[in-house]
mmCIF file of C-alpha atoms in Angstrom:
data_model
loop_
_atom_site.group_PDB
_atom_site.id
_atom_site.type_symbol
_atom_site.label_atom_id
_atom_site.label_comp_id
_atom_site.label_asym_id
_atom_site.label_seq_id
_atom_site.Cartn_x
_atom_site.Cartn_y
_atom_site.Cartn_z
ATOM 1 C CA UNK A 1 -56.294 31.565 -38.582
ATOM 2 C CA UNK A 2 -57.091 33.908 -41.130
ATOM 3 C CA UNK A 3 -56.134 34.077 -44.461
ATOM 4 C CA UNK A 4 -53.523 36.853 -44.134
ATOM 5 C CA UNK A 5 -51.933 35.483 -41.560
ATOM 6 C CA UNK A 6 -51.400 32.257 -43.093
ATOM 7 C CA UNK A 7 -49.669 33.814 -45.885
ATOM 8 C CA UNK A 8 -47.499 35.934 -43.805
ATOM 9 C CA UNK A 9 -45.306 33.097 -42.692
ATOM 10 C CA UNK A 10 -41.662 33.573 -43.661
ATOM 11 C CA UNK A 11 -40.371 36.774 -43.283
ATOM 12 C CA UNK A 12 -37.275 36.428 -45.277
ATOM 13 C CA UNK A 13 -39.754 35.336 -47.960
ATOM 14 C CA UNK A 14 -41.533 38.328 -47.385
ATOM 15 C CA UNK A 15 -38.582 40.848 -47.886
ATOM 16 C CA UNK A 16 -37.557 39.307 -50.988
ATOM 17 C CA UNK A 17 -40.747 39.327 -52.484
ATOM 18 C CA UNK A 18 -41.524 42.723 -51.941
ATOM 19 C CA UNK A 19 -38.260 44.268 -53.116
ATOM 20 C CA UNK A 20 -39.361 42.415 -56.237
ATOM 21 C CA UNK A 21 -43.034 43.388 -56.490
ATOM 22 C CA UNK A 22 -42.005 47.243 -56.270
ATOM 23 C CA UNK A 23 -41.476 47.269 -60.334
ATOM 24 C CA UNK A 24 -44.616 48.381 -62.373
ATOM 25 C CA UNK A 25 -43.602 46.127 -65.406
ATOM 26 C CA UNK A 26 -41.191 43.930 -66.870
ATOM 27 C CA UNK A 27 -40.167 43.934 -70.438
ATOM 28 C CA UNK A 28 -41.666 41.792 -72.808
ATOM 29 C CA UNK A 29 -39.976 38.648 -72.970
ATOM 30 C CA UNK A 30 -38.587 37.026 -75.976
ATOM 31 C CA UNK A 31 -39.367 33.436 -77.201
ATOM 32 C CA UNK A 32 -38.068 31.022 -74.345
ATOM 33 C CA UNK A 33 -34.838 29.486 -75.571
ATOM 34 C CA UNK A 34 -35.333 25.773 -76.615
ATOM 35 C CA UNK A 35 -34.796 23.855 -73.191
ATOM 36 C CA UNK A 36 -36.004 20.557 -74.171
ATOM 37 C CA UNK A 37 -32.734 19.173 -73.887
ATOM 38 C CA UNK A 38 -31.961 20.519 -70.502
ATOM 39 C CA UNK A 39 -31.026 17.986 -67.970
ATOM 40 C CA UNK A 40 -33.520 17.726 -65.137
ATOM 41 C CA UNK A 41 -33.193 19.475 -61.883
ATOM 42 C CA UNK A 42 -31.109 17.484 -59.473
ATOM 43 C CA UNK A 43 -33.220 15.550 -56.858
ATOM 44 C CA UNK A 44 -31.276 15.612 -53.235
ATOM 45 C CA UNK A 45 -30.792 12.670 -51.362
ATOM 46 C CA UNK A 46 -33.255 13.252 -48.776
ATOM 47 C CA UNK A 47 -36.272 15.535 -48.149
ATOM 48 C CA UNK A 48 -36.561 17.954 -45.198
ATOM 49 C CA UNK A 49 -39.522 15.850 -44.159
ATOM 50 C CA UNK A 50 -37.343 12.817 -43.569
ATOM 51 C CA UNK A 51 -38.738 10.716 -46.493
ATOM 52 C CA UNK A 52 -36.164 9.367 -49.086
ATOM 53 C CA UNK A 53 -36.583 9.047 -52.856
ATOM 54 C CA UNK A 54 -37.479 5.558 -53.772
ATOM 55 C CA UNK A 55 -34.378 4.295 -55.235
ATOM 56 C CA UNK A 56 -36.347 1.557 -57.063
ATOM 57 C CA UNK A 57 -38.579 4.291 -58.698
ATOM 58 C CA UNK A 58 -38.034 5.843 -62.164
ATOM 59 C CA UNK A 59 -36.955 9.282 -62.043
ATOM 60 C CA UNK A 60 -39.570 11.716 -62.987
ATOM 61 C CA UNK A 61 -39.516 12.629 -66.873
ATOM 62 C CA UNK A 62 -40.901 16.047 -67.870
ATOM 63 C CA UNK A 63 -43.262 16.009 -71.000
ATOM 64 C CA UNK A 64 -42.808 19.567 -71.647
ATOM 65 C CA UNK A 65 -43.872 21.219 -75.110
ATOM 66 C CA UNK A 66 -40.749 22.238 -77.057
ATOM 67 C CA UNK A 67 -38.759 25.729 -75.995
ATOM 68 C CA UNK A 68 -40.599 25.230 -72.436
ATOM 69 C CA UNK A 69 -38.300 25.462 -69.817
ATOM 70 C CA UNK A 70 -38.439 23.488 -66.582
ATOM 71 C CA UNK A 71 -40.360 24.608 -63.815
ATOM 72 C CA UNK A 72 -38.487 25.390 -60.846
ATOM 73 C CA UNK A 73 -39.112 22.652 -58.541
ATOM 74 C CA UNK A 74 -38.259 23.096 -54.234
ATOM 75 C CA UNK A 75 -35.250 20.911 -53.341
ATOM 76 C CA UNK A 76 -37.313 19.292 -50.223
ATOM 77 C CA UNK A 77 -40.109 18.109 -53.101
ATOM 78 C CA UNK A 78 -38.738 16.665 -55.836
ATOM 79 C CA UNK A 79 -41.099 15.478 -58.433
ATOM 80 C CA UNK A 80 -42.207 11.741 -58.846
ATOM 81 C CA UNK A 81 -44.911 10.154 -60.611
ATOM 82 C CA UNK A 82 -46.277 8.664 -57.145
ATOM 83 C CA UNK A 83 -46.426 12.247 -55.904
ATOM 84 C CA UNK A 84 -48.255 13.345 -58.874
ATOM 85 C CA UNK A 85 -50.830 10.462 -59.036
ATOM 86 C CA UNK A 86 -51.247 11.090 -55.088
ATOM 87 C CA UNK A 87 -51.833 14.873 -55.757
ATOM 88 C CA UNK A 88 -54.490 14.656 -58.697
ATOM 89 C CA UNK A 89 -56.506 12.308 -56.485
ATOM 90 C CA UNK A 90 -56.348 15.061 -53.683
ATOM 91 C CA UNK A 91 -56.964 18.014 -56.031
ATOM 92 C CA UNK A 92 -60.150 16.548 -56.540
ATOM 93 C CA UNK A 93 -61.377 15.158 -53.273
ATOM 94 C CA UNK A 94 -64.020 16.938 -51.587
ATOM 95 C CA UNK A 95 -62.794 15.847 -48.305
ATOM 96 C CA UNK A 96 -60.261 18.329 -48.352
ATOM 97 C CA UNK A 97 -63.310 20.946 -47.574
ATOM 98 C CA UNK A 98 -64.584 21.039 -44.004
ATOM 99 C CA UNK A 99 -68.055 20.283 -45.342
ATOM 100 C CA UNK A 100 -66.949 17.895 -47.503
ATOM 101 C CA UNK A 101 -68.829 19.289 -50.473
ATOM 102 C CA UNK A 102 -65.820 21.272 -52.542
ATOM 103 C CA UNK A 103 -62.681 20.360 -53.999
ATOM 104 C CA UNK A 104 -59.611 22.045 -55.449
ATOM 105 C CA UNK A 105 -61.249 21.124 -58.913
ATOM 106 C CA UNK A 106 -64.533 23.068 -57.761
ATOM 107 C CA UNK A 107 -63.099 26.490 -58.696
ATOM 108 C CA UNK A 108 -60.321 25.066 -60.882
ATOM 109 C CA UNK A 109 -62.219 22.794 -63.580
ATOM 110 C CA UNK A 110 -59.883 21.442 -66.512
ATOM 111 C CA UNK A 111 -62.030 21.973 -69.292
ATOM 112 C CA UNK A 112 -62.111 25.786 -68.775
ATOM 113 C CA UNK A 113 -58.191 26.109 -68.388
ATOM 114 C CA UNK A 114 -58.861 25.269 -64.454
ATOM 115 C CA UNK A 115 -61.208 28.339 -63.804
ATOM 116 C CA UNK A 116 -64.695 28.415 -62.778
ATOM 117 C CA UNK A 117 -66.568 30.371 -65.169
ATOM 118 C CA UNK A 118 -68.188 32.704 -62.528
ATOM 119 C CA UNK A 119 -67.260 36.164 -62.097
ATOM 120 C CA UNK A 120 -66.335 35.440 -58.375
ATOM 121 C CA UNK A 121 -65.922 32.297 -57.155
ATOM 122 C CA UNK A 122 -67.899 30.611 -54.220
ATOM 123 C CA UNK A 123 -66.748 28.566 -51.125
ATOM 124 C CA UNK A 124 -67.643 25.486 -49.528
ATOM 125 C CA UNK A 125 -69.802 27.340 -47.234
ATOM 126 C CA UNK A 126 -71.678 29.249 -50.004
ATOM 127 C CA UNK A 127 -69.627 32.516 -48.945
ATOM 128 C CA UNK A 128 -69.066 34.616 -51.969
ATOM 129 C CA UNK A 129 -65.204 35.641 -52.795
ATOM 130 C CA UNK A 130 -64.084 38.948 -53.710
ATOM 131 C CA UNK A 131 -62.059 37.357 -56.973
ATOM 132 C CA UNK A 132 -62.530 35.032 -59.814
ATOM 133 C CA UNK A 133 -60.405 31.890 -59.941
ATOM 134 C CA UNK A 134 -57.324 32.075 -61.965
ATOM 135 C CA UNK A 135 -56.275 29.722 -64.670
ATOM 136 C CA UNK A 136 -53.804 26.799 -63.378
ATOM 137 C CA UNK A 137 -52.495 26.426 -66.838
ATOM 138 C CA UNK A 138 -48.858 26.534 -66.556
ATOM 139 C CA UNK A 139 -49.027 27.602 -62.651
ATOM 140 C CA UNK A 140 -45.948 25.884 -61.840
ATOM 141 C CA UNK A 141 -43.978 28.754 -63.678
ATOM 142 C CA UNK A 142 -45.919 31.376 -61.944
ATOM 143 C CA UNK A 143 -43.534 33.993 -59.797
ATOM 144 C CA UNK A 144 -46.195 34.388 -57.270
ATOM 145 C CA UNK A 145 -49.618 33.260 -56.797
ATOM 146 C CA UNK A 146 -53.104 34.451 -56.628
ATOM 147 C CA UNK A 147 -53.803 38.166 -58.152
ATOM 148 C CA UNK A 148 -52.209 40.314 -55.714
ATOM 149 C CA UNK A 149 -50.144 38.560 -53.121
ATOM 150 C CA UNK A 150 -46.297 38.758 -53.136
ATOM 151 C CA UNK A 151 -45.787 36.434 -50.457
ATOM 152 C CA UNK A 152 -47.042 33.505 -51.639
ATOM 153 C CA UNK A 153 -44.334 31.954 -53.977
ATOM 154 C CA UNK A 154 -44.672 28.337 -54.133
ATOM 155 C CA UNK A 155 -47.513 26.270 -54.693
ATOM 156 C CA UNK A 156 -46.514 24.226 -51.548
ATOM 157 C CA UNK A 157 -47.226 27.501 -49.420
ATOM 158 C CA UNK A 158 -50.558 28.488 -51.396
ATOM 159 C CA UNK A 159 -52.113 25.050 -50.848
ATOM 160 C CA UNK A 160 -52.506 25.894 -47.398
ATOM 161 C CA UNK A 161 -54.838 29.164 -47.955
ATOM 162 C CA UNK A 162 -57.853 27.540 -49.561
ATOM 163 C CA UNK A 163 -57.655 24.659 -47.054
ATOM 164 C CA UNK A 164 -57.571 26.653 -43.689
ATOM 165 C CA UNK A 165 -58.028 30.604 -44.849
ATOM 166 C CA UNK A 166 -61.482 31.959 -43.277
ATOM 167 C CA UNK A 167 -61.194 35.335 -45.242
ATOM 168 C CA UNK A 168 -62.853 34.208 -47.329
ATOM 169 C CA UNK A 169 -63.620 30.520 -46.710
ATOM 170 C CA UNK A 170 -62.939 28.391 -49.469
ATOM 171 C CA UNK A 171 -62.367 24.877 -48.613
ATOM 172 C CA UNK A 172 -63.244 25.648 -44.570
ATOM 173 C CA UNK A 173 -61.002 23.057 -43.051
ATOM 174 C CA UNK A 174 -60.676 23.344 -39.437
ATOM 175 C CA UNK A 175 -57.210 21.680 -38.586
ATOM 176 C CA UNK A 176 -55.072 19.436 -39.910
ATOM 177 C CA UNK A 177 -56.377 16.240 -37.614
ATOM 178 C CA UNK A 178 -59.498 16.102 -39.474
ATOM 179 C CA UNK A 179 -57.759 16.042 -42.629
ATOM 180 C CA UNK A 180 -55.381 13.266 -41.664
ATOM 181 C CA UNK A 181 -58.185 11.374 -40.178
ATOM 182 C CA UNK A 182 -60.373 11.578 -43.248
ATOM 183 C CA UNK A 183 -57.379 10.384 -45.555
ATOM 184 C CA UNK A 184 -55.951 7.847 -43.016
ATOM 185 C CA UNK A 185 -59.498 5.870 -43.324
ATOM 186 C CA UNK A 186 -59.535 6.189 -46.976
ATOM 187 C CA UNK A 187 -58.890 2.533 -48.879
ATOM 188 C CA UNK A 188 -56.384 3.706 -51.102
ATOM 189 C CA UNK A 189 -54.811 6.932 -49.599
ATOM 190 C CA UNK A 190 -52.413 4.891 -47.132
ATOM 191 C CA UNK A 191 -50.891 3.210 -49.677
ATOM 192 C CA UNK A 192 -50.822 6.025 -52.023
ATOM 193 C CA UNK A 193 -49.025 8.389 -49.529
ATOM 194 C CA UNK A 194 -46.605 5.555 -48.274
ATOM 195 C CA UNK A 195 -45.380 5.323 -52.105
ATOM 196 C CA UNK A 196 -45.198 8.900 -52.608
ATOM 197 C CA UNK A 197 -43.248 9.547 -49.586
ATOM 198 C CA UNK A 198 -41.288 6.307 -48.804
ATOM 199 C CA UNK A 199 -39.355 5.911 -45.350
ATOM 200 C CA UNK A 200 -41.617 9.197 -44.036
ATOM 201 C CA UNK A 201 -42.126 8.501 -40.434
ATOM 202 C CA UNK A 202 -45.878 9.644 -40.691
ATOM 203 C CA UNK A 203 -46.690 9.547 -44.460
ATOM 204 C CA UNK A 204 -50.063 11.258 -44.347
ATOM 205 C CA UNK A 205 -49.429 14.714 -42.974
ATOM 206 C CA UNK A 206 -50.575 18.182 -43.996
ATOM 207 C CA UNK A 207 -46.954 18.690 -45.372
ATOM 208 C CA UNK A 208 -47.180 15.814 -47.763
ATOM 209 C CA UNK A 209 -50.724 17.104 -48.855
ATOM 210 C CA UNK A 210 -49.592 20.271 -50.004
ATOM 211 C CA UNK A 211 -46.118 18.503 -51.506
ATOM 212 C CA UNK A 212 -48.486 16.270 -53.476
ATOM 213 C CA UNK A 213 -50.963 18.888 -54.435
ATOM 214 C CA UNK A 214 -48.096 21.146 -55.816
ATOM 215 C CA UNK A 215 -46.465 18.186 -57.752
ATOM 216 C CA UNK A 216 -49.712 17.528 -59.721
ATOM 217 C CA UNK A 217 -49.910 21.426 -60.392
ATOM 218 C CA UNK A 218 -46.696 21.445 -61.624
ATOM 219 C CA UNK A 219 -47.630 19.146 -64.473
ATOM 220 C CA UNK A 220 -50.549 21.355 -65.519
ATOM 221 C CA UNK A 221 -48.684 22.502 -68.407
ATOM 222 C CA UNK A 222 -50.327 24.131 -71.613
ATOM 223 C CA UNK A 223 -48.242 24.595 -74.660
ATOM 224 C CA UNK A 224 -50.040 23.306 -77.554
ATOM 225 C CA UNK A 225 -51.879 25.647 -79.045
ATOM 226 C CA UNK A 226 -52.462 26.355 -82.786
ATOM 227 C CA UNK A 227 -50.120 29.609 -82.096
ATOM 228 C CA UNK A 228 -47.619 27.252 -80.633
ATOM 229 C CA UNK A 229 -47.549 24.982 -83.490
ATOM 230 C CA UNK A 230 -47.405 28.098 -85.928
ATOM 231 C CA UNK A 231 -44.261 28.841 -83.710
ATOM 232 C CA UNK A 232 -42.897 25.516 -84.122
ATOM 233 C CA UNK A 233 -43.470 25.713 -88.153
ATOM 234 C CA UNK A 234 -46.812 24.697 -88.922
ATOM 235 C CA UNK A 235 -47.406 27.505 -90.962
ATOM 236 C CA UNK A 236 -51.291 26.544 -91.488
ATOM 237 C CA UNK A 237 -51.767 26.208 -87.785
ATOM 238 C CA UNK A 238 -53.180 29.843 -87.673
ATOM 239 C CA UNK A 239 -55.372 31.964 -90.108
ATOM 240 C CA UNK A 240 -53.845 34.975 -91.573
ATOM 241 C CA UNK A 241 -56.220 37.064 -89.827
ATOM 242 C CA UNK A 242 -54.531 35.452 -86.314
ATOM 243 C CA UNK A 243 -51.043 36.509 -87.912
ATOM 244 C CA UNK A 244 -51.949 39.902 -88.274
ATOM 245 C CA UNK A 245 -53.377 39.914 -84.655
ATOM 246 C CA UNK A 246 -50.357 38.352 -83.571
ATOM 247 C CA UNK A 247 -48.220 41.062 -85.096
ATOM 248 C CA UNK A 248 -50.590 43.556 -83.342
ATOM 249 C CA UNK A 249 -50.213 41.592 -80.050
ATOM 250 C CA UNK A 250 -46.518 42.346 -80.151
ATOM 251 C CA UNK A 251 -46.646 45.886 -81.485
ATOM 252 C CA UNK A 252 -46.002 49.177 -79.427
ATOM 253 C CA UNK A 253 -49.512 50.303 -80.935
ATOM 254 C CA UNK A 254 -51.494 48.049 -78.661
ATOM 255 C CA UNK A 255 -48.289 47.296 -76.109
ATOM 256 C CA UNK A 256 -50.345 43.686 -74.580
ATOM 257 C CA UNK A 257 -46.713 41.870 -75.088
ATOM 258 C CA UNK A 258 -45.215 43.757 -72.422
ATOM 259 C CA UNK A 259 -47.251 41.972 -69.525
ATOM 260 C CA UNK A 260 -48.195 39.052 -71.230
ATOM 261 C CA UNK A 261 -45.203 38.264 -73.133
ATOM 262 C CA UNK A 262 -42.899 35.032 -73.174
ATOM 263 C CA UNK A 263 -43.863 31.741 -73.310
ATOM 264 C CA UNK A 264 -46.180 31.847 -70.270
ATOM 265 C CA UNK A 265 -47.590 34.878 -71.696
ATOM 266 C CA UNK A 266 -47.251 36.618 -68.491
ATOM 267 C CA UNK A 267 -44.492 38.921 -67.409
ATOM 268 C CA UNK A 268 -44.455 37.115 -63.775
ATOM 269 C CA UNK A 269 -43.422 33.651 -64.917
ATOM 270 C CA UNK A 270 -40.277 31.850 -63.366
ATOM 271 C CA UNK A 271 -38.391 28.391 -64.399
ATOM 272 C CA UNK A 272 -35.485 26.307 -63.423
ATOM 273 C CA UNK A 273 -32.220 28.777 -63.662
ATOM 274 C CA UNK A 274 -34.267 31.991 -64.866
ATOM 275 C CA UNK A 275 -34.314 35.158 -63.347
ATOM 276 C CA UNK A 276 -37.052 36.134 -60.615
ATOM 277 C CA UNK A 277 -39.579 38.455 -62.357
ATOM 278 C CA UNK A 278 -42.734 39.550 -60.417
ATOM 279 C CA UNK A 279 -44.433 42.567 -61.457
ATOM 280 C CA UNK A 280 -48.074 43.927 -60.478
ATOM 281 C CA UNK A 281 -50.059 46.251 -62.678
ATOM 282 C CA UNK A 282 -52.940 49.127 -62.323
ATOM 283 C CA UNK A 283 -54.646 49.107 -65.414
ATOM 284 C CA UNK A 284 -57.184 51.792 -64.705
ATOM 285 C CA UNK A 285 -60.195 49.597 -63.952
ATOM 286 C CA UNK A 286 -61.454 52.092 -61.159
ATOM 287 C CA UNK A 287 -60.773 55.439 -59.605
ATOM 288 C CA UNK A 288 -63.407 56.012 -57.447
ATOM 289 C CA UNK A 289 -61.984 58.985 -55.614
ATOM 290 C CA UNK A 290 -60.041 60.472 -58.446
ATOM 291 C CA UNK A 291 -56.956 59.617 -56.719
ATOM 292 C CA UNK A 292 -56.877 56.244 -58.030
ATOM 293 C CA UNK A 293 -58.718 54.042 -55.480
ATOM 294 C CA UNK A 294 -59.947 50.816 -55.886
ATOM 295 C CA UNK A 295 -63.177 49.458 -54.315
ATOM 296 C CA UNK A 296 -63.149 47.340 -51.091
ATOM 297 C CA UNK A 297 -62.051 44.312 -50.458
ATOM 298 C CA UNK A 298 -60.295 44.321 -54.052
ATOM 299 C CA UNK A 299 -57.243 46.957 -53.787
ATOM 300 C CA UNK A 300 -54.610 44.721 -55.122
ATOM 301 C CA UNK A 301 -51.348 44.630 -53.812
ATOM 302 C CA UNK A 302 -51.868 47.670 -51.175
ATOM 303 C CA UNK A 303 -53.750 44.892 -48.924
ATOM 304 C CA UNK A 304 -50.339 43.238 -48.774
ATOM 305 C CA UNK A 305 -47.623 45.724 -48.932
ATOM 306 C CA UNK A 306 -49.598 48.596 -47.341
ATOM 307 C CA UNK A 307 -48.008 51.311 -49.737
ATOM 308 C CA UNK A 308 -50.353 53.887 -51.172
ATOM 309 C CA UNK A 309 -48.324 53.521 -54.632
ATOM 310 C CA UNK A 310 -49.444 49.782 -54.854
ATOM 311 C CA UNK A 311 -53.266 50.959 -54.961
ATOM 312 C CA UNK A 312 -55.046 48.398 -57.806
ATOM 313 C CA UNK A 313 -51.712 46.507 -58.766
ATOM 314 C CA UNK A 314 -52.570 43.034 -59.621
ATOM 315 C CA UNK A 315 -50.571 40.460 -61.356
ATOM 316 C CA UNK A 316 -51.097 39.902 -65.073
ATOM 317 C CA UNK A 317 -52.562 36.240 -65.417
ATOM 318 C CA UNK A 318 -51.440 34.117 -68.286
ATOM 319 C CA UNK A 319 -53.445 34.413 -71.502
ATOM 320 C CA UNK A 320 -52.854 31.006 -72.572
ATOM 321 C CA UNK A 321 -56.524 29.396 -73.626
ATOM 322 C CA UNK A 322 -58.173 33.143 -72.483
ATOM 323 C CA UNK A 323 -60.602 32.381 -74.589
ATOM 324 C CA UNK A 324 -62.313 30.159 -72.395
ATOM 325 C CA UNK A 325 -61.988 31.685 -68.991
ATOM 326 C CA UNK A 326 -64.411 34.177 -69.373
ATOM 327 C CA UNK A 327 -65.495 36.570 -67.437
ATOM 328 C CA UNK A 328 -61.930 38.685 -67.013
ATOM 329 C CA UNK A 329 -60.042 40.851 -64.551
ATOM 330 C CA UNK A 330 -59.941 40.266 -61.108
ATOM 331 C CA UNK A 331 -63.349 40.972 -60.197
ATOM 332 C CA UNK A 332 -65.006 39.389 -63.407
ATOM 333 C CA UNK A 333 -66.298 42.748 -64.399
ATOM 334 C CA UNK A 334 -65.456 42.202 -67.850
ATOM 335 C CA UNK A 335 -67.751 39.676 -69.503
ATOM 336 C CA UNK A 336 -66.059 39.266 -72.996
ATOM 337 C CA UNK A 337 -62.543 39.557 -74.613
ATOM 338 C CA UNK A 338 -64.081 42.248 -76.653
ATOM 339 C CA UNK A 339 -64.784 44.412 -73.396
ATOM 340 C CA UNK A 340 -61.554 43.841 -72.635
ATOM 341 C CA UNK A 341 -60.115 45.601 -75.714
ATOM 342 C CA UNK A 342 -62.495 48.270 -75.072
ATOM 343 C CA UNK A 343 -60.850 48.710 -71.510
ATOM 344 C CA UNK A 344 -57.422 48.834 -72.936
ATOM 345 C CA UNK A 345 -58.373 50.655 -76.229
ATOM 346 C CA UNK A 346 -59.845 53.408 -73.804
ATOM 347 C CA UNK A 347 -56.893 53.529 -71.542
ATOM 348 C CA UNK A 348 -58.922 52.547 -68.455
ATOM 349 C CA UNK A 349 -62.602 52.075 -67.676
ATOM 350 C CA UNK A 350 -65.081 54.787 -67.340
ATOM 351 C CA UNK A 351 -67.872 53.847 -64.981
ATOM 352 C CA UNK A 352 -70.417 56.923 -65.111
ATOM 353 C CA UNK A 353 -72.796 55.858 -62.254
ATOM 354 C CA UNK A 354 -72.805 53.692 -59.283
ATOM 355 C CA UNK A 355 -71.329 53.739 -56.034
ATOM 356 C CA UNK A 356 -67.868 52.798 -58.389
ATOM 357 C CA UNK A 357 -68.245 55.848 -60.457
ATOM 358 C CA UNK A 358 -65.165 57.245 -61.848
ATOM 359 C CA UNK A 359 -63.099 57.642 -64.771
ATOM 360 C CA UNK A 360 -60.080 55.208 -64.721
ATOM 361 C CA UNK A 361 -58.188 56.147 -67.514
ATOM 362 C CA UNK A 362 -57.615 59.331 -65.377
ATOM 363 C CA UNK A 363 -56.260 57.525 -62.551
ATOM 364 C CA UNK A 364 -53.034 58.767 -61.443
ATOM 365 C CA UNK A 365 -51.875 55.324 -60.249
ATOM 366 C CA UNK A 366 -52.359 53.305 -63.267
ATOM 367 C CA UNK A 367 -49.679 51.979 -65.464
ATOM 368 C CA UNK A 368 -47.686 54.174 -67.898
ATOM 369 C CA UNK A 369 -48.333 51.225 -70.429
ATOM 370 C CA UNK A 370 -52.251 52.032 -70.426
ATOM 371 C CA UNK A 371 -52.013 55.045 -72.818
ATOM 372 C CA UNK A 372 -55.014 53.682 -75.322
ATOM 373 C CA UNK A 373 -55.401 52.929 -78.930
ATOM 374 C CA UNK A 374 -57.532 53.029 -82.023
ATOM 375 C CA UNK A 375 -58.066 49.618 -83.963
ATOM 376 C CA UNK A 376 -59.880 49.621 -87.128
ATOM 377 C CA UNK A 377 -62.863 46.942 -87.423
ATOM 378 C CA UNK A 378 -60.393 44.589 -89.220
ATOM 379 C CA UNK A 379 -57.497 44.897 -86.637
ATOM 380 C CA UNK A 380 -59.745 44.289 -84.158
ATOM 381 C CA UNK A 381 -61.445 41.384 -85.470
ATOM 382 C CA UNK A 382 -57.665 40.404 -85.902
ATOM 383 C CA UNK A 383 -56.579 40.664 -82.432
ATOM 384 C CA UNK A 384 -59.564 38.722 -80.895
ATOM 385 C CA UNK A 385 -58.813 36.103 -83.599
ATOM 386 C CA UNK A 386 -55.213 35.622 -82.487
ATOM 387 C CA UNK A 387 -56.305 35.513 -78.405
ATOM 388 C CA UNK A 388 -58.580 32.495 -80.039
ATOM 389 C CA UNK A 389 -55.533 31.186 -81.117
ATOM 390 C CA UNK A 390 -54.255 30.362 -77.733
ATOM 391 C CA UNK A 391 -56.507 27.900 -76.868
ATOM 392 C CA UNK A 392 -54.850 24.264 -76.424
ATOM 393 C CA UNK A 393 -57.504 22.218 -76.739
ATOM 394 C CA UNK A 394 -55.562 19.029 -76.151
ATOM 395 C CA UNK A 395 -54.836 20.555 -72.572
ATOM 396 C CA UNK A 396 -58.394 21.322 -71.589
ATOM 397 C CA UNK A 397 -59.040 17.688 -72.557
ATOM 398 C CA UNK A 398 -56.361 16.118 -71.142
ATOM 399 C CA UNK A 399 -56.927 12.751 -69.498
ATOM 400 C CA UNK A 400 -54.079 13.372 -67.090
ATOM 401 C CA UNK A 401 -56.138 16.024 -65.390
ATOM 402 C CA UNK A 402 -59.544 14.847 -65.471
ATOM 403 C CA UNK A 403 -61.482 14.367 -61.960
ATOM 404 C CA UNK A 404 -60.548 10.579 -60.949
ATOM 405 C CA UNK A 405 -63.754 10.735 -58.950
ATOM 406 C CA UNK A 406 -66.055 11.219 -61.995
ATOM 407 C CA UNK A 407 -67.751 8.594 -63.408
ATOM 408 C CA UNK A 408 -67.660 9.934 -66.711
ATOM 409 C CA UNK A 409 -63.298 10.208 -65.911
ATOM 410 C CA UNK A 410 -61.102 7.480 -67.436
#
């Protein structure tokens, strides 16, 4: 089954998503309300898979940074500590790949904010991917998953793609039976699945694997950077340069906040009780035909919707921990944050030679927000310093996200 066919499941979801993705940009969101005292989402009496909540297990308690809302949780997959623990183990288990050489964690290293440091990723069979691994920091708040797919709206849906997709091959699993047999033969998984899905007739299943993975990923929350602490009243948490850079970031001069605003530093974030917002943007990276074309196979949203005006549109990634997630853009074509600033200052990228030559600043399809700007050397340093202030060291080193199979992991 191809990756595309996997993600085209659920026509009702497709219609809703395509309607939402037509907007170019949503307004920059202001600070999120302090929802730390908000009641936890209700847990249904029974999930659709037949399992039942463990009456003796304590209710899941979110440990969210102040000001963060609760992530949205599907009614048929309520959170539990047992599911999160199981999902973490599965996330780092190479048995989830066909040749048992890669796990989800191979492309999503916690120390790199769950990216892999490559311009574009490599699958378990060595196949080169056309795009880079996105950060999973706060992925539970993402309105849609991956760079340019409005159909993948839940982590449960998305988990199937890397396991079984073949365009490109990521983990390269052939079928559910192989996966279930491997997990059933393990000394720990049968009990772990039974604990995570009590009462289920078949505890070890693909459905439960995806639900456990999704539960773990919803706990990957980053919100304790120096900038967060500054917002919480720790005035010395960031430097004067970073404060000036923050003022620039949220100004109309450089426009960053329009696509990277709100608590998630992304304009495509949703949470419990919030409105659904999903946007894709053409940032003028390419203009290979003078009409705004992007090179194959990285053409963005148009490859899913088929609408010409969606050429080159990609989802704005979170900027949290951006300093540790180089290289940048969907194809890793910017090596440093300084390169990224050059791109936006020019209002698009010019490639003078080569197969993709063109002036992105003149693309008729690029976002209206990309008008370019001029910074003094000091302003440039300040803006880069502000981006550095979004690095959450405690998140990058959090033992709850470490590989449980690693000999150096607790």
